[in-house]
């Protein structure tokens, strides 16, 4: 497949993102390694959803930053079928002493929401970069260079990143 035209569109979208006054924080979790680490530490019967770990990390960082700046905020998440029920269980604990996030996280359909589509572009490049870095994916020289270059460009808009 010729990716040149597709990547030109992504380049244009990324240029638009770079002009926006937004900042990204992210958690990238190697799910396979995460599961192995849990099993080694606690045995096979302990299961922690990596999405919940990621959300908790980002929630705390976002809340702390808002409090530090005496500001308020809200979290928008891509709609994932089984995550809302789990977050509803842990949200009271997360928000107990944090008053800067004014509402529980809102789950939105990616195709209907610009916020989530922007995050999807960012996530695409983070995932591609990490897969290239770890040797999980082999791409043409053009595609690999494109993904690495655009990851490096977007990462300048990142406040905090966690690689777990």
PDB file of C-alpha atoms in Angstrom:
ATOM      1  CA  UNK A   1       0.000   0.000   0.000  1.00  0.00           C
ATOM      2  CA  UNK A   2       1.235   3.498  -0.802  1.00  0.00           C
ATOM      3  CA  UNK A   3       1.113   5.426   2.477  1.00  0.00           C
ATOM      4  CA  UNK A   4       2.422   8.705   1.064  1.00  0.00           C
ATOM      5  CA  UNK A   5      -1.015  10.277   0.525  1.00  0.00           C
ATOM      6  CA  UNK A   6      -2.396   9.055   3.877  1.00  0.00           C
ATOM      7  CA  UNK A   7       0.633  10.371   5.729  1.00  0.00           C
ATOM      8  CA  UNK A   8       0.382  13.720   3.989  1.00  0.00           C
ATOM      9  CA  UNK A   9      -3.122  14.059   5.460  1.00  0.00           C
ATOM     10  CA  UNK A  10      -1.800  13.043   8.886  1.00  0.00           C
ATOM     11  CA  UNK A  11       1.034  15.569   8.538  1.00  0.00           C
ATOM     12  CA  UNK A  12      -1.525  18.307   7.891  1.00  0.00           C
ATOM     13  CA  UNK A  13      -3.596  17.258  10.911  1.00  0.00           C
ATOM     14  CA  UNK A  14      -0.511  17.165  13.066  1.00  0.00           C
ATOM     15  CA  UNK A  15       0.450  20.677  11.935  1.00  0.00           C
ATOM     16  CA  UNK A  16      -3.013  21.819  13.047  1.00  0.00           C
ATOM     17  CA  UNK A  17      -2.593  20.087  16.421  1.00  0.00           C
ATOM     18  CA  UNK A  18       0.750  21.833  16.899  1.00  0.00           C
ATOM     19  CA  UNK A  19      -0.984  25.200  16.472  1.00  0.00           C
ATOM     20  CA  UNK A  20      -3.553  24.452  19.181  1.00  0.00           C
ATOM     21  CA  UNK A  21      -2.896  25.540  22.740  1.00  0.00           C
ATOM     22  CA  UNK A  22      -3.147  22.039  24.185  1.00  0.00           C
ATOM     23  CA  UNK A  23      -0.845  19.793  26.133  1.00  0.00           C
ATOM     24  CA  UNK A  24      -0.782  15.995  26.206  1.00  0.00           C
ATOM     25  CA  UNK A  25      -0.031  13.613  29.032  1.00  0.00           C
ATOM     26  CA  UNK A  26       0.026   9.920  28.336  1.00  0.00           C
ATOM     27  CA  UNK A  27       0.618   6.503  29.791  1.00  0.00           C
ATOM     28  CA  UNK A  28       1.867   3.772  27.464  1.00  0.00           C
ATOM     29  CA  UNK A  29       1.608   0.303  28.969  1.00  0.00           C
ATOM     30  CA  UNK A  30       3.131  -2.834  27.513  1.00  0.00           C
ATOM     31  CA  UNK A  31       0.172  -5.045  28.420  1.00  0.00           C
ATOM     32  CA  UNK A  32       2.044  -8.315  28.017  1.00  0.00           C
ATOM     33  CA  UNK A  33       4.907  -7.183  30.268  1.00  0.00           C
ATOM     34  CA  UNK A  34       2.460  -5.603  32.721  1.00  0.00           C
ATOM     35  CA  UNK A  35       0.615  -8.931  33.066  1.00  0.00           C
ATOM     36  CA  UNK A  36       3.881 -10.853  33.551  1.00  0.00           C
ATOM     37  CA  UNK A  37       5.060  -8.392  36.215  1.00  0.00           C
ATOM     38  CA  UNK A  38       1.773  -8.724  38.095  1.00  0.00           C
ATOM     39  CA  UNK A  39       1.936 -12.520  37.976  1.00  0.00           C
ATOM     40  CA  UNK A  40       5.518 -12.528  39.229  1.00  0.00           C
ATOM     41  CA  UNK A  41       4.709 -10.204  42.115  1.00  0.00           C
ATOM     42  CA  UNK A  42       1.274 -11.434  43.179  1.00  0.00           C
ATOM     43  CA  UNK A  43       0.559 -14.738  41.460  1.00  0.00           C
ATOM     44  CA  UNK A  44      -1.796 -15.610  38.630  1.00  0.00           C
ATOM     45  CA  UNK A  45      -4.977 -14.699  40.472  1.00  0.00           C
ATOM     46  CA  UNK A  46      -4.398 -10.946  40.785  1.00  0.00           C
ATOM     47  CA  UNK A  47      -5.648  -9.012  37.781  1.00  0.00           C
ATOM     48  CA  UNK A  48      -5.437  -5.258  37.321  1.00  0.00           C
ATOM     49  CA  UNK A  49      -6.740  -3.677  34.162  1.00  0.00           C
ATOM     50  CA  UNK A  50      -3.900  -1.646  32.592  1.00  0.00           C
ATOM     51  CA  UNK A  51      -6.435   0.971  31.436  1.00  0.00           C
ATOM     52  CA  UNK A  52      -7.411   1.586  35.054  1.00  0.00           C
ATOM     53  CA  UNK A  53      -3.758   2.005  36.050  1.00  0.00           C
ATOM     54  CA  UNK A  54      -3.264   4.433  33.164  1.00  0.00           C
ATOM     55  CA  UNK A  55      -6.407   6.400  33.974  1.00  0.00           C
ATOM     56  CA  UNK A  56      -5.529   6.639  37.670  1.00  0.00           C
ATOM     57  CA  UNK A  57      -2.032   7.925  36.856  1.00  0.00           C
ATOM     58  CA  UNK A  58      -3.322  10.548  34.422  1.00  0.00           C
ATOM     59  CA  UNK A  59      -6.217  11.545  36.685  1.00  0.00           C
ATOM     60  CA  UNK A  60      -3.887  12.231  39.604  1.00  0.00           C
ATOM     61  CA  UNK A  61      -1.405  14.197  37.484  1.00  0.00           C
ATOM     62  CA  UNK A  62      -4.139  16.257  35.838  1.00  0.00           C
ATOM     63  CA  UNK A  63      -5.832  16.965  39.154  1.00  0.00           C
ATOM     64  CA  UNK A  64      -2.546  17.972  40.804  1.00  0.00           C
ATOM     65  CA  UNK A  65      -1.704  20.335  37.942  1.00  0.00           C
ATOM     66  CA  UNK A  66      -5.156  21.946  38.084  1.00  0.00           C
ATOM     67  CA  UNK A  67      -4.914  22.402  41.856  1.00  0.00           C
ATOM     68  CA  UNK A  68      -1.427  23.887  41.542  1.00  0.00           C
ATOM     69  CA  UNK A  69      -2.782  26.433  39.044  1.00  0.00           C
ATOM     70  CA  UNK A  70      -5.980  26.996  41.059  1.00  0.00           C
ATOM     71  CA  UNK A  71      -7.987  25.831  38.060  1.00  0.00           C
ATOM     72  CA  UNK A  72     -10.791  23.401  37.196  1.00  0.00           C
ATOM     73  CA  UNK A  73     -10.968  20.799  34.448  1.00  0.00           C
ATOM     74  CA  UNK A  74     -12.842  17.889  32.951  1.00  0.00           C
ATOM     75  CA  UNK A  75     -11.657  14.622  31.403  1.00  0.00           C
ATOM     76  CA  UNK A  76     -12.913  13.277  28.074  1.00  0.00           C
ATOM     77  CA  UNK A  77     -12.265   9.619  27.266  1.00  0.00           C
ATOM     78  CA  UNK A  78     -12.790   7.465  24.230  1.00  0.00           C
ATOM     79  CA  UNK A  79     -15.772   5.204  24.772  1.00  0.00           C
ATOM     80  CA  UNK A  80     -14.541   1.739  25.733  1.00  0.00           C
ATOM     81  CA  UNK A  81     -17.291  -0.765  26.449  1.00  0.00           C
ATOM     82  CA  UNK A  82     -16.269  -2.160  29.855  1.00  0.00           C
ATOM     83  CA  UNK A  83     -14.283   0.717  31.330  1.00  0.00           C
ATOM     84  CA  UNK A  84     -17.074   3.077  32.525  1.00  0.00           C
ATOM     85  CA  UNK A  85     -18.442   0.585  35.064  1.00  0.00           C
ATOM     86  CA  UNK A  86     -14.989   0.031  36.551  1.00  0.00           C
ATOM     87  CA  UNK A  87     -14.199   3.739  36.690  1.00  0.00           C
ATOM     88  CA  UNK A  88     -17.515   4.403  38.420  1.00  0.00           C
ATOM     89  CA  UNK A  89     -16.353   2.050  41.173  1.00  0.00           C
ATOM     90  CA  UNK A  90     -12.976   3.746  41.713  1.00  0.00           C
ATOM     91  CA  UNK A  91     -13.984   7.352  40.987  1.00  0.00           C
ATOM     92  CA  UNK A  92     -15.225   8.157  44.523  1.00  0.00           C
ATOM     93  CA  UNK A  93     -11.846   7.107  45.922  1.00  0.00           C
ATOM     94  CA  UNK A  94      -9.894   9.054  43.288  1.00  0.00           C
ATOM     95  CA  UNK A  95     -11.905  12.217  43.752  1.00  0.00           C
ATOM     96  CA  UNK A  96     -12.235  12.112  47.553  1.00  0.00           C
ATOM     97  CA  UNK A  97      -9.643  14.811  48.249  1.00  0.00           C
ATOM     98  CA  UNK A  98      -9.412  16.352  44.803  1.00  0.00           C
ATOM     99  CA  UNK A  99     -11.854  19.083  43.883  1.00  0.00           C
ATOM    100  CA  UNK A 100     -10.234  20.421  40.706  1.00  0.00           C
ATOM    101  CA  UNK A 101     -11.878  17.954  38.315  1.00  0.00           C
ATOM    102  CA  UNK A 102     -15.468  19.097  38.161  1.00  0.00           C
ATOM    103  CA  UNK A 103     -17.177  16.000  36.779  1.00  0.00           C
ATOM    104  CA  UNK A 104     -16.629  12.313  36.373  1.00  0.00           C
ATOM    105  CA  UNK A 105     -14.850  11.457  33.139  1.00  0.00           C
ATOM    106  CA  UNK A 106     -17.092  11.723  30.112  1.00  0.00           C
ATOM    107  CA  UNK A 107     -17.018   8.899  27.582  1.00  0.00           C
ATOM    108  CA  UNK A 108     -17.390  10.084  24.006  1.00  0.00           C
ATOM    109  CA  UNK A 109     -17.464   8.297  20.672  1.00  0.00           C
ATOM    110  CA  UNK A 110     -14.252   8.985  18.805  1.00  0.00           C
ATOM    111  CA  UNK A 111     -15.914   9.492  15.438  1.00  0.00           C
ATOM    112  CA  UNK A 112     -18.202  12.182  16.874  1.00  0.00           C
ATOM    113  CA  UNK A 113     -15.679  14.158  18.910  1.00  0.00           C
ATOM    114  CA  UNK A 114     -12.742  16.303  17.836  1.00  0.00           C
ATOM    115  CA  UNK A 115     -11.100  16.011  21.279  1.00  0.00           C
ATOM    116  CA  UNK A 116     -10.891  12.248  20.986  1.00  0.00           C
ATOM    117  CA  UNK A 117      -9.828  12.300  17.334  1.00  0.00           C
ATOM    118  CA  UNK A 118      -6.922  14.584  18.231  1.00  0.00           C
ATOM    119  CA  UNK A 119      -5.958  12.187  21.020  1.00  0.00           C
ATOM    120  CA  UNK A 120      -6.265   9.265  18.574  1.00  0.00           C
ATOM    121  CA  UNK A 121      -3.702  10.876  16.256  1.00  0.00           C
ATOM    122  CA  UNK A 122      -1.355  11.416  19.187  1.00  0.00           C
ATOM    123  CA  UNK A 123      -1.895   7.820  20.361  1.00  0.00           C
ATOM    124  CA  UNK A 124      -1.260   6.481  16.867  1.00  0.00           C
ATOM    125  CA  UNK A 125       2.197   8.023  16.772  1.00  0.00           C
ATOM    126  CA  UNK A 126       3.060   7.016  20.327  1.00  0.00           C
ATOM    127  CA  UNK A 127       2.084   3.387  19.586  1.00  0.00           C
ATOM    128  CA  UNK A 128       3.907   3.322  16.247  1.00  0.00           C
ATOM    129  CA  UNK A 129       7.028   4.838  17.786  1.00  0.00           C
ATOM    130  CA  UNK A 130       7.090   2.360  20.675  1.00  0.00           C
ATOM    131  CA  UNK A 131       6.504  -0.582  18.328  1.00  0.00           C
ATOM    132  CA  UNK A 132       9.376   0.558  16.109  1.00  0.00           C
ATOM    133  CA  UNK A 133      11.616   1.163  19.120  1.00  0.00           C
ATOM    134  CA  UNK A 134      10.969  -2.325  20.512  1.00  0.00           C
ATOM    135  CA  UNK A 135      11.251  -3.994  17.108  1.00  0.00           C
ATOM    136  CA  UNK A 136       7.628  -5.186  17.176  1.00  0.00           C
ATOM    137  CA  UNK A 137       6.855  -3.703  13.750  1.00  0.00           C
ATOM    138  CA  UNK A 138       8.818  -3.568  10.520  1.00  0.00           C
ATOM    139  CA  UNK A 139       7.825  -0.753   8.181  1.00  0.00           C
ATOM    140  CA  UNK A 140       9.208   0.656   4.992  1.00  0.00           C
ATOM    141  CA  UNK A 141      11.889   3.284   5.527  1.00  0.00           C
ATOM    142  CA  UNK A 142       9.401   5.988   4.549  1.00  0.00           C
ATOM    143  CA  UNK A 143       6.705   4.875   7.013  1.00  0.00           C
ATOM    144  CA  UNK A 144       9.186   4.333   9.834  1.00  0.00           C
ATOM    145  CA  UNK A 145      10.775   7.760   9.323  1.00  0.00           C
ATOM    146  CA  UNK A 146       7.356   9.401   9.118  1.00  0.00           C
ATOM    147  CA  UNK A 147       6.208   7.803  12.387  1.00  0.00           C
ATOM    148  CA  UNK A 148       9.407   8.642  14.272  1.00  0.00           C
ATOM    149  CA  UNK A 149       9.533  12.227  12.978  1.00  0.00           C
ATOM    150  CA  UNK A 150       5.895  12.890  13.845  1.00  0.00           C
ATOM    151  CA  UNK A 151       6.221  11.283  17.273  1.00  0.00           C
ATOM    152  CA  UNK A 152       9.195  13.558  17.973  1.00  0.00           C
ATOM    153  CA  UNK A 153       7.214  16.587  16.824  1.00  0.00           C
ATOM    154  CA  UNK A 154       4.138  15.777  18.929  1.00  0.00           C
ATOM    155  CA  UNK A 155       6.140  14.836  22.000  1.00  0.00           C
ATOM    156  CA  UNK A 156       7.159  18.490  22.350  1.00  0.00           C
ATOM    157  CA  UNK A 157       3.526  19.142  23.416  1.00  0.00           C
ATOM    158  CA  UNK A 158       3.793  16.567  26.205  1.00  0.00           C
ATOM    159  CA  UNK A 159       3.995  17.554  29.826  1.00  0.00           C
ATOM    160  CA  UNK A 160       4.381  14.091  31.343  1.00  0.00           C
ATOM    161  CA  UNK A 161       4.776  10.666  29.874  1.00  0.00           C
ATOM    162  CA  UNK A 162       4.866   7.287  31.503  1.00  0.00           C
ATOM    163  CA  UNK A 163       6.142   4.155  29.851  1.00  0.00           C
ATOM    164  CA  UNK A 164       5.077   1.146  31.911  1.00  0.00           C
TER     165      UNK A 164
END
